[in-house]
């Protein structure tokens, strides 16, 4: 039997749907908005949410999923901190006939029957958008374009894919070179720390910072200012997510551009959960639609931002 078929709830009083959700942690503004969206949407949909915070550790997510299986929840959803190492626990969920929804990040399991659907952004495309923006920005100008890169969590889908997409897009201009690349774990504190190290090592050679999320860019902006340089003027800054903090930085003239990645997955997740319990099948991939916001539009867009 396929995982997509669950039992429709018939007869007796309709029992409340129970959804077990394992969240990565609270590493960024994006993540906090994602958690809020899921909690609010569950409430709104009348779904009982068992929410577990893994504090950035895969082992905690595996424990949470096992506990959801033991509690016989109707549906399990989770945002996998890294891509690999999920097959065993996903097989346990499958054996227990509990459908699994991946939200936000993907897994690299060869056996795609281990989950029903993956809803979230196209991270490779986000990386490409960032890269294409830079290619356009330096068009017609002369000189080196030395980029330092702050990567997301090692082994996570967004870190792997945002790197890949960016590298692909910057091939269009051979002057653009990534001279340093290191993880800042998607946090402000780490972003600042690693940027300090980049500045120490490369100093004025750095022309561009590409950060895999806004939080790391915001941390790096602090490091740049403390080093006596001007963010955006001395170093062009590109990041991803489009959280409010990024809009504030753009309005202050300190961040050049952010690529949108929407964390507002709650409503979609609840409707998918209801569909599964009702025995409906879901598309294998549900892609979030998003755009890109350069500094020039920040003030106009800011009041409309929901996260
Ligand atoms: O970009 C980052 C967060 O998985 C898309 O995780 C998400 C990323 C997001 O910590 O800010």
mmCIF file of C-alpha atoms and ligand atoms in Angstrom:
data_model
loop_
_atom_site.group_PDB
_atom_site.id
_atom_site.type_symbol
_atom_site.label_atom_id
_atom_site.label_comp_id
_atom_site.label_asym_id
_atom_site.label_seq_id
_atom_site.Cartn_x
_atom_site.Cartn_y
_atom_site.Cartn_z
ATOM 1 C CA UNK A 1 0.000 0.000 0.000
ATOM 2 C CA UNK A 2 1.244 3.461 -0.760
ATOM 3 C CA UNK A 3 1.997 5.879 2.023
ATOM 4 C CA UNK A 4 -0.348 8.420 0.535
ATOM 5 C CA UNK A 5 -3.427 6.423 1.515
ATOM 6 C CA UNK A 6 -4.493 6.920 5.084
ATOM 7 C CA UNK A 7 -7.873 5.964 6.511
ATOM 8 C CA UNK A 8 -10.661 8.491 6.094
ATOM 9 C CA UNK A 9 -12.197 9.211 9.462
ATOM 10 C CA UNK A 10 -15.728 7.881 9.273
ATOM 11 C CA UNK A 11 -18.420 7.030 11.796
ATOM 12 C CA UNK A 12 -18.362 7.967 15.488
ATOM 13 C CA UNK A 13 -17.403 11.454 16.550
ATOM 14 C CA UNK A 14 -14.686 12.948 14.341
ATOM 15 C CA UNK A 15 -11.469 12.654 16.265
ATOM 16 C CA UNK A 16 -9.016 15.555 16.259
ATOM 17 C CA UNK A 17 -6.162 15.058 13.791
ATOM 18 C CA UNK A 18 -2.793 14.774 15.525
ATOM 19 C CA UNK A 19 0.305 16.074 13.733
ATOM 20 C CA UNK A 20 3.795 15.492 15.101
ATOM 21 C CA UNK A 21 6.240 18.157 13.933
ATOM 22 C CA UNK A 22 9.989 18.107 14.513
ATOM 23 C CA UNK A 23 11.508 21.555 14.061
ATOM 24 C CA UNK A 24 15.261 22.142 13.602
ATOM 25 C CA UNK A 25 15.678 24.797 16.273
ATOM 26 C CA UNK A 26 15.554 28.583 16.523
ATOM 27 C CA UNK A 27 18.779 29.463 14.704
ATOM 28 C CA UNK A 28 17.436 32.353 12.624
ATOM 29 C CA UNK A 29 14.660 34.894 12.137
ATOM 30 C CA UNK A 30 13.441 32.675 9.296
ATOM 31 C CA UNK A 31 13.137 29.685 11.606
ATOM 32 C CA UNK A 32 11.204 31.613 14.266
ATOM 33 C CA UNK A 33 8.751 32.819 11.621
ATOM 34 C CA UNK A 34 8.411 29.258 10.332
ATOM 35 C CA UNK A 35 7.614 27.944 13.828
ATOM 36 C CA UNK A 36 5.033 30.692 14.385
ATOM 37 C CA UNK A 37 3.407 29.971 11.031
ATOM 38 C CA UNK A 38 3.092 26.256 11.816
ATOM 39 C CA UNK A 39 1.722 26.801 15.340
ATOM 40 C CA UNK A 40 -0.798 29.421 14.218
ATOM 41 C CA UNK A 41 -1.966 27.370 11.232
ATOM 42 C CA UNK A 42 -2.472 24.247 13.380
ATOM 43 C CA UNK A 43 -4.627 26.217 15.793
ATOM 44 C CA UNK A 44 -6.599 27.742 12.954
ATOM 45 C CA UNK A 45 -7.146 24.329 11.330
ATOM 46 C CA UNK A 46 -8.155 22.651 14.600
ATOM 47 C CA UNK A 47 -5.242 20.208 14.356
ATOM 48 C CA UNK A 48 -3.532 18.993 17.530
ATOM 49 C CA UNK A 49 0.147 19.809 17.079
ATOM 50 C CA UNK A 50 2.861 17.944 18.935
ATOM 51 C CA UNK A 51 5.789 20.307 18.445
ATOM 52 C CA UNK A 52 9.368 19.333 19.207
ATOM 53 C CA UNK A 53 12.459 21.583 18.957
ATOM 54 C CA UNK A 54 15.661 19.667 18.095
ATOM 55 C CA UNK A 55 18.133 22.434 18.983
ATOM 56 C CA UNK A 56 19.934 21.912 15.661
ATOM 57 C CA UNK A 57 20.693 18.233 16.353
ATOM 58 C CA UNK A 58 19.747 15.401 14.030
ATOM 59 C CA UNK A 59 19.747 12.883 16.898
ATOM 60 C CA UNK A 60 17.048 14.926 18.647
ATOM 61 C CA UNK A 61 14.952 14.942 15.484
ATOM 62 C CA UNK A 62 15.266 11.167 15.180
ATOM 63 C CA UNK A 63 14.201 10.795 18.831
ATOM 64 C CA UNK A 64 11.213 13.069 18.266
ATOM 65 C CA UNK A 65 10.111 11.131 15.181
ATOM 66 C CA UNK A 66 10.385 7.845 17.124
ATOM 67 C CA UNK A 67 8.301 9.305 19.903
ATOM 68 C CA UNK A 68 5.658 10.449 17.388
ATOM 69 C CA UNK A 69 5.550 6.886 16.031
ATOM 70 C CA UNK A 70 5.147 5.499 19.569
ATOM 71 C CA UNK A 71 2.314 7.966 20.195
ATOM 72 C CA UNK A 72 0.633 6.870 16.940
ATOM 73 C CA UNK A 73 0.137 10.386 15.604
ATOM 74 C CA UNK A 74 -1.829 10.642 12.332
ATOM 75 C CA UNK A 75 0.865 12.451 10.354
ATOM 76 C CA UNK A 76 4.535 13.249 10.970
ATOM 77 C CA UNK A 77 6.166 16.328 9.471
ATOM 78 C CA UNK A 78 9.699 17.560 9.911
ATOM 79 C CA UNK A 79 12.298 19.927 8.569
ATOM 80 C CA UNK A 80 15.486 17.815 8.315
ATOM 81 C CA UNK A 81 18.517 19.679 9.664
ATOM 82 C CA UNK A 82 20.851 17.799 7.273
ATOM 83 C CA UNK A 83 20.093 15.849 4.101
ATOM 84 C CA UNK A 84 21.446 12.408 4.911
ATOM 85 C CA UNK A 85 20.926 9.757 7.552
ATOM 86 C CA UNK A 86 17.140 9.513 7.688
ATOM 87 C CA UNK A 87 16.381 6.199 6.016
ATOM 88 C CA UNK A 88 16.197 4.052 9.165
ATOM 89 C CA UNK A 89 13.774 6.231 11.060
ATOM 90 C CA UNK A 90 11.698 6.906 7.936
ATOM 91 C CA UNK A 91 11.396 3.153 7.395
ATOM 92 C CA UNK A 92 10.107 2.840 10.958
ATOM 93 C CA UNK A 93 7.413 5.432 10.223
ATOM 94 C CA UNK A 94 6.504 3.647 7.016
ATOM 95 C CA UNK A 95 6.246 0.292 8.840
ATOM 96 C CA UNK A 96 3.913 1.996 11.333
ATOM 97 C CA UNK A 97 1.870 3.305 8.369
ATOM 98 C CA UNK A 98 2.290 6.924 9.438
ATOM 99 C CA UNK A 99 2.702 9.267 6.461
ATOM 100 C CA UNK A 100 5.641 11.690 6.566
ATOM 101 C CA UNK A 101 5.721 15.196 5.083
ATOM 102 C CA UNK A 102 9.039 16.977 4.579
ATOM 103 C CA UNK A 103 8.775 20.714 5.077
ATOM 104 C CA UNK A 104 11.348 23.351 4.133
ATOM 105 C CA UNK A 105 14.380 21.051 3.651
ATOM 106 C CA UNK A 106 14.809 17.846 1.667
ATOM 107 C CA UNK A 107 16.436 14.490 2.475
ATOM 108 C CA UNK A 108 18.725 12.605 0.086
ATOM 109 C CA UNK A 109 17.017 9.202 0.538
ATOM 110 C CA UNK A 110 17.060 7.137 -2.656
ATOM 111 C CA UNK A 111 13.759 5.554 -1.638
ATOM 112 C CA UNK A 112 11.290 8.360 -2.190
ATOM 113 C CA UNK A 113 8.415 6.211 -0.930
ATOM 114 C CA UNK A 114 9.703 7.030 2.558
ATOM 115 C CA UNK A 115 7.903 10.376 2.453
ATOM 116 C CA UNK A 116 4.690 11.573 0.886
ATOM 117 C CA UNK A 117 5.682 15.024 -0.269
ATOM 118 C CA UNK A 118 8.326 17.702 0.097
ATOM 119 C CA UNK A 119 7.016 21.254 0.448
ATOM 120 C CA UNK A 120 9.436 24.141 0.383
ATOM 121 C CA UNK A 121 11.635 26.373 -1.710
ATOM 122 C CA UNK A 122 13.897 25.629 -4.634
ATOM 123 C CA UNK A 123 17.228 26.437 -2.968
ATOM 124 C CA UNK A 124 19.297 25.972 -6.131
ATOM 125 C CA UNK A 125 17.169 28.595 -7.851
ATOM 126 C CA UNK A 126 17.634 30.928 -4.875
ATOM 127 C CA UNK A 127 21.419 30.565 -5.266
ATOM 128 C CA UNK A 128 21.087 31.264 -8.981
ATOM 129 C CA UNK A 129 19.042 34.400 -8.328
ATOM 130 C CA UNK A 130 21.759 35.665 -5.982
ATOM 131 C CA UNK A 131 24.466 34.874 -8.544
ATOM 132 C CA UNK A 132 22.592 36.415 -11.458
ATOM 133 C CA UNK A 133 22.052 39.592 -9.484
ATOM 134 C CA UNK A 134 25.829 39.857 -8.952
ATOM 135 C CA UNK A 135 26.601 39.174 -12.616
ATOM 136 C CA UNK A 136 24.274 42.066 -13.549
ATOM 137 C CA UNK A 137 25.684 44.324 -10.834
ATOM 138 C CA UNK A 138 29.294 44.064 -12.071
ATOM 139 C CA UNK A 139 28.447 44.213 -15.761
ATOM 140 C CA UNK A 140 30.361 47.008 -17.486
ATOM 141 C CA UNK A 141 32.621 47.583 -14.490
ATOM 142 C CA UNK A 142 36.291 46.677 -14.420
ATOM 143 C CA UNK A 143 38.418 44.934 -11.822
ATOM 144 C CA UNK A 144 38.316 41.834 -9.648
ATOM 145 C CA UNK A 145 35.163 40.529 -8.065
ATOM 146 C CA UNK A 146 36.391 38.613 -5.033
ATOM 147 C CA UNK A 147 33.594 36.948 -3.133
ATOM 148 C CA UNK A 148 33.615 35.524 0.376
ATOM 149 C CA UNK A 149 30.843 33.051 1.120
ATOM 150 C CA UNK A 150 29.128 32.329 4.415
ATOM 151 C CA UNK A 151 27.587 28.912 4.074
ATOM 152 C CA UNK A 152 24.636 27.583 6.014
ATOM 153 C CA UNK A 153 24.693 24.507 8.230
ATOM 154 C CA UNK A 154 27.101 21.887 6.886
ATOM 155 C CA UNK A 155 25.242 19.092 5.099
ATOM 156 C CA UNK A 156 21.912 20.950 5.014
ATOM 157 C CA UNK A 157 19.932 21.139 1.788
ATOM 158 C CA UNK A 158 19.883 24.968 1.666
ATOM 159 C CA UNK A 159 23.664 25.206 2.219
ATOM 160 C CA UNK A 160 24.444 22.634 -0.465
ATOM 161 C CA UNK A 161 21.968 23.996 -2.995
ATOM 162 C CA UNK A 162 22.501 27.721 -2.461
ATOM 163 C CA UNK A 163 26.211 27.180 -3.050
ATOM 164 C CA UNK A 164 25.550 25.132 -6.151
ATOM 165 C CA UNK A 165 23.091 27.592 -7.716
ATOM 166 C CA UNK A 166 25.302 30.606 -7.016
ATOM 167 C CA UNK A 167 28.418 28.927 -8.442
ATOM 168 C CA UNK A 168 26.478 27.991 -11.546
ATOM 169 C CA UNK A 169 25.230 31.551 -12.141
ATOM 170 C CA UNK A 170 28.560 33.329 -11.581
ATOM 171 C CA UNK A 171 30.204 31.225 -14.297
ATOM 172 C CA UNK A 172 28.732 33.837 -16.643
ATOM 173 C CA UNK A 173 31.519 36.221 -15.549
ATOM 174 C CA UNK A 174 34.987 34.700 -15.052
ATOM 175 C CA UNK A 175 36.106 37.692 -12.980
ATOM 176 C CA UNK A 176 33.803 36.607 -10.168
ATOM 177 C CA UNK A 177 35.755 34.327 -7.841
ATOM 178 C CA UNK A 178 34.907 32.819 -4.469
ATOM 179 C CA UNK A 179 38.116 33.384 -2.503
ATOM 180 C CA UNK A 180 36.907 32.045 0.890
ATOM 181 C CA UNK A 181 33.962 29.912 1.878
ATOM 182 C CA UNK A 182 33.081 28.696 5.330
ATOM 183 C CA UNK A 183 30.021 27.790 7.379
ATOM 184 C CA UNK A 184 28.399 30.307 9.686
ATOM 185 C CA UNK A 185 25.717 27.772 10.672
ATOM 186 C CA UNK A 186 22.879 30.152 9.698
ATOM 187 C CA UNK A 187 23.345 32.253 12.876
ATOM 188 C CA UNK A 188 24.201 35.930 13.434
ATOM 189 C CA UNK A 189 26.905 35.122 16.000
ATOM 190 C CA UNK A 190 28.706 32.664 13.716
ATOM 191 C CA UNK A 191 28.263 34.922 10.694
ATOM 192 C CA UNK A 192 30.008 37.725 12.544
ATOM 193 C CA UNK A 193 32.785 35.487 13.822
ATOM 194 C CA UNK A 194 33.578 33.972 10.430
ATOM 195 C CA UNK A 195 33.410 37.371 8.686
ATOM 196 C CA UNK A 196 35.962 38.684 11.189
ATOM 197 C CA UNK A 197 38.264 35.839 10.175
ATOM 198 C CA UNK A 198 37.679 36.549 6.463
ATOM 199 C CA UNK A 199 38.509 40.226 7.003
ATOM 200 C CA UNK A 200 41.662 39.359 8.899
ATOM 201 C CA UNK A 201 42.812 37.026 6.153
ATOM 202 C CA UNK A 202 41.764 38.991 3.050
ATOM 203 C CA UNK A 203 41.052 42.549 4.199
ATOM 204 C CA UNK A 204 40.457 44.998 1.350
ATOM 205 C CA UNK A 205 40.655 42.239 -1.247
ATOM 206 C CA UNK A 206 37.050 41.343 -0.406
ATOM 207 C CA UNK A 207 34.573 42.933 -2.830
ATOM 208 C CA UNK A 208 31.443 40.889 -2.161
ATOM 209 C CA UNK A 209 29.883 38.873 0.634
ATOM 210 C CA UNK A 210 27.430 36.124 -0.298
ATOM 211 C CA UNK A 211 25.645 34.852 2.825
ATOM 212 C CA UNK A 212 23.318 31.853 2.654
ATOM 213 C CA UNK A 213 20.895 33.639 4.983
ATOM 214 C CA UNK A 214 20.089 37.130 6.253
ATOM 215 C CA UNK A 215 21.075 36.438 9.854
ATOM 216 C CA UNK A 216 24.670 35.612 8.893
ATOM 217 C CA UNK A 217 24.758 38.708 6.669
ATOM 218 C CA UNK A 218 23.549 40.865 9.555
ATOM 219 C CA UNK A 219 26.246 39.406 11.821
ATOM 220 C CA UNK A 220 28.842 40.003 9.086
ATOM 221 C CA UNK A 221 27.695 43.623 8.649
ATOM 222 C CA UNK A 222 28.627 44.209 12.279
ATOM 223 C CA UNK A 223 32.052 42.675 11.722
ATOM 224 C CA UNK A 224 32.601 44.868 8.646
ATOM 225 C CA UNK A 225 31.653 48.036 10.535
ATOM 226 C CA UNK A 226 33.847 47.104 13.482
ATOM 227 C CA UNK A 227 36.730 46.679 11.029
ATOM 228 C CA UNK A 228 36.173 50.297 9.961
ATOM 229 C CA UNK A 229 34.665 49.468 6.585
ATOM 230 C CA UNK A 230 31.298 50.369 5.099
ATOM 231 C CA UNK A 231 28.883 47.543 4.289
ATOM 232 C CA UNK A 232 27.426 47.867 0.780
ATOM 233 C CA UNK A 233 29.867 50.713 -0.112
ATOM 234 C CA UNK A 234 33.140 48.825 0.466
ATOM 235 C CA UNK A 235 31.710 45.316 0.296
ATOM 236 C CA UNK A 236 28.600 44.419 -1.681
ATOM 237 C CA UNK A 237 26.336 42.219 0.423
ATOM 238 C CA UNK A 238 23.986 39.571 -0.939
ATOM 239 C CA UNK A 239 21.862 37.279 1.193
ATOM 240 C CA UNK A 240 18.803 35.040 1.218
ATOM 241 C CA UNK A 241 15.490 34.814 3.164
ATOM 242 C CA UNK A 242 14.076 38.383 3.018
ATOM 243 C CA UNK A 243 13.233 38.561 6.730
ATOM 244 C CA UNK A 244 12.363 41.930 8.288
ATOM 245 C CA UNK A 245 15.901 42.308 9.660
ATOM 246 C CA UNK A 246 17.199 42.254 6.089
ATOM 247 C CA UNK A 247 14.746 44.975 5.037
ATOM 248 C CA UNK A 248 15.898 47.124 7.936
ATOM 249 C CA UNK A 249 19.512 46.615 6.874
ATOM 250 C CA UNK A 250 18.625 47.512 3.268
ATOM 251 C CA UNK A 251 16.768 50.651 4.361
ATOM 252 C CA UNK A 252 19.857 51.620 6.371
ATOM 253 C CA UNK A 253 21.910 51.207 3.170
ATOM 254 C CA UNK A 254 23.929 48.302 4.541
ATOM 255 C CA UNK A 255 22.626 45.298 2.603
ATOM 256 C CA UNK A 256 22.387 45.284 -1.188
ATOM 257 C CA UNK A 257 19.933 42.531 -1.928
ATOM 258 C CA UNK A 258 18.049 39.615 -0.417
ATOM 259 C CA UNK A 259 16.496 36.681 -2.237
ATOM 260 C CA UNK A 260 13.104 35.718 -0.862
ATOM 261 C CA UNK A 261 12.600 32.346 0.847
ATOM 262 C CA UNK A 262 9.205 32.102 2.485
ATOM 263 C CA UNK A 263 8.955 30.433 5.905
ATOM 264 C CA UNK A 264 5.157 30.692 5.924
ATOM 265 C CA UNK A 265 4.569 27.009 5.298
ATOM 266 C CA UNK A 266 2.009 26.466 8.087
ATOM 267 C CA UNK A 267 -1.266 26.758 6.117
ATOM 268 C CA UNK A 268 0.027 24.492 3.333
ATOM 269 C CA UNK A 269 1.204 21.918 5.852
ATOM 270 C CA UNK A 270 -2.171 21.829 7.603
ATOM 271 C CA UNK A 271 -4.107 21.408 4.391
ATOM 272 C CA UNK A 272 -1.738 18.606 3.306
ATOM 273 C CA UNK A 273 -2.209 16.932 6.707
ATOM 274 C CA UNK A 274 -5.994 17.086 6.354
ATOM 275 C CA UNK A 275 -5.817 15.739 2.805
ATOM 276 C CA UNK A 276 -3.737 12.764 3.911
ATOM 277 C CA UNK A 277 -6.080 11.898 6.749
ATOM 278 C CA UNK A 278 -8.978 12.139 4.290
ATOM 279 C CA UNK A 279 -7.239 9.606 2.077
ATOM 280 C CA UNK A 280 -6.347 12.063 -0.693
ATOM 281 C CA UNK A 281 -3.031 11.867 -2.494
ATOM 282 C CA UNK A 282 -0.606 14.760 -2.716
ATOM 283 C CA UNK A 283 1.872 15.918 -5.350
ATOM 284 C CA UNK A 284 5.376 14.672 -4.541
ATOM 285 C CA UNK A 285 6.784 18.212 -4.629
ATOM 286 C CA UNK A 286 5.096 21.461 -3.570
ATOM 287 C CA UNK A 287 7.310 24.440 -4.482
ATOM 288 C CA UNK A 288 7.097 27.780 -2.686
ATOM 289 C CA UNK A 289 6.975 30.790 -5.003
ATOM 290 C CA UNK A 290 9.375 33.598 -4.303
ATOM 291 C CA UNK A 291 11.138 36.654 -5.667
ATOM 292 C CA UNK A 292 14.160 38.916 -5.042
ATOM 293 C CA UNK A 293 14.329 42.313 -3.289
ATOM 294 C CA UNK A 294 17.119 44.796 -4.058
ATOM 295 C CA UNK A 295 17.845 47.707 -1.688
ATOM 296 C CA UNK A 296 15.990 50.193 -3.935
ATOM 297 C CA UNK A 297 12.590 48.614 -3.242
ATOM 298 C CA UNK A 298 13.130 47.922 0.487
ATOM 299 C CA UNK A 299 11.282 50.929 1.894
ATOM 300 C CA UNK A 300 8.307 50.352 -0.404
ATOM 301 C CA UNK A 301 8.067 46.620 0.339
ATOM 302 C CA UNK A 302 8.795 46.703 4.068
ATOM 303 C CA UNK A 303 5.236 47.508 5.267
ATOM 304 C CA UNK A 304 3.914 44.529 3.290
ATOM 305 C CA UNK A 305 6.325 41.986 4.776
ATOM 306 C CA UNK A 306 4.741 39.298 6.915
ATOM 307 C CA UNK A 307 7.930 37.828 8.412
HETATM 308 O O1 LIG B 1 17.256 30.128 4.959
HETATM 309 C C1 LIG B 1 17.758 29.876 7.267
HETATM 310 C C2 LIG B 1 17.252 28.895 8.240
HETATM 311 O O2 LIG B 1 15.988 25.925 5.721
HETATM 312 C C3 LIG B 1 15.348 27.654 4.259
HETATM 313 O O3 LIG B 1 17.126 27.701 7.490
HETATM 314 C C4 LIG B 1 15.756 27.289 5.620
HETATM 315 C C5 LIG B 1 16.951 28.034 6.141
HETATM 316 C C6 LIG B 1 16.853 29.535 6.127
HETATM 317 O O4 LIG B 1 17.954 28.811 9.377
HETATM 318 O O5 LIG B 1 17.649 31.192 7.720
#
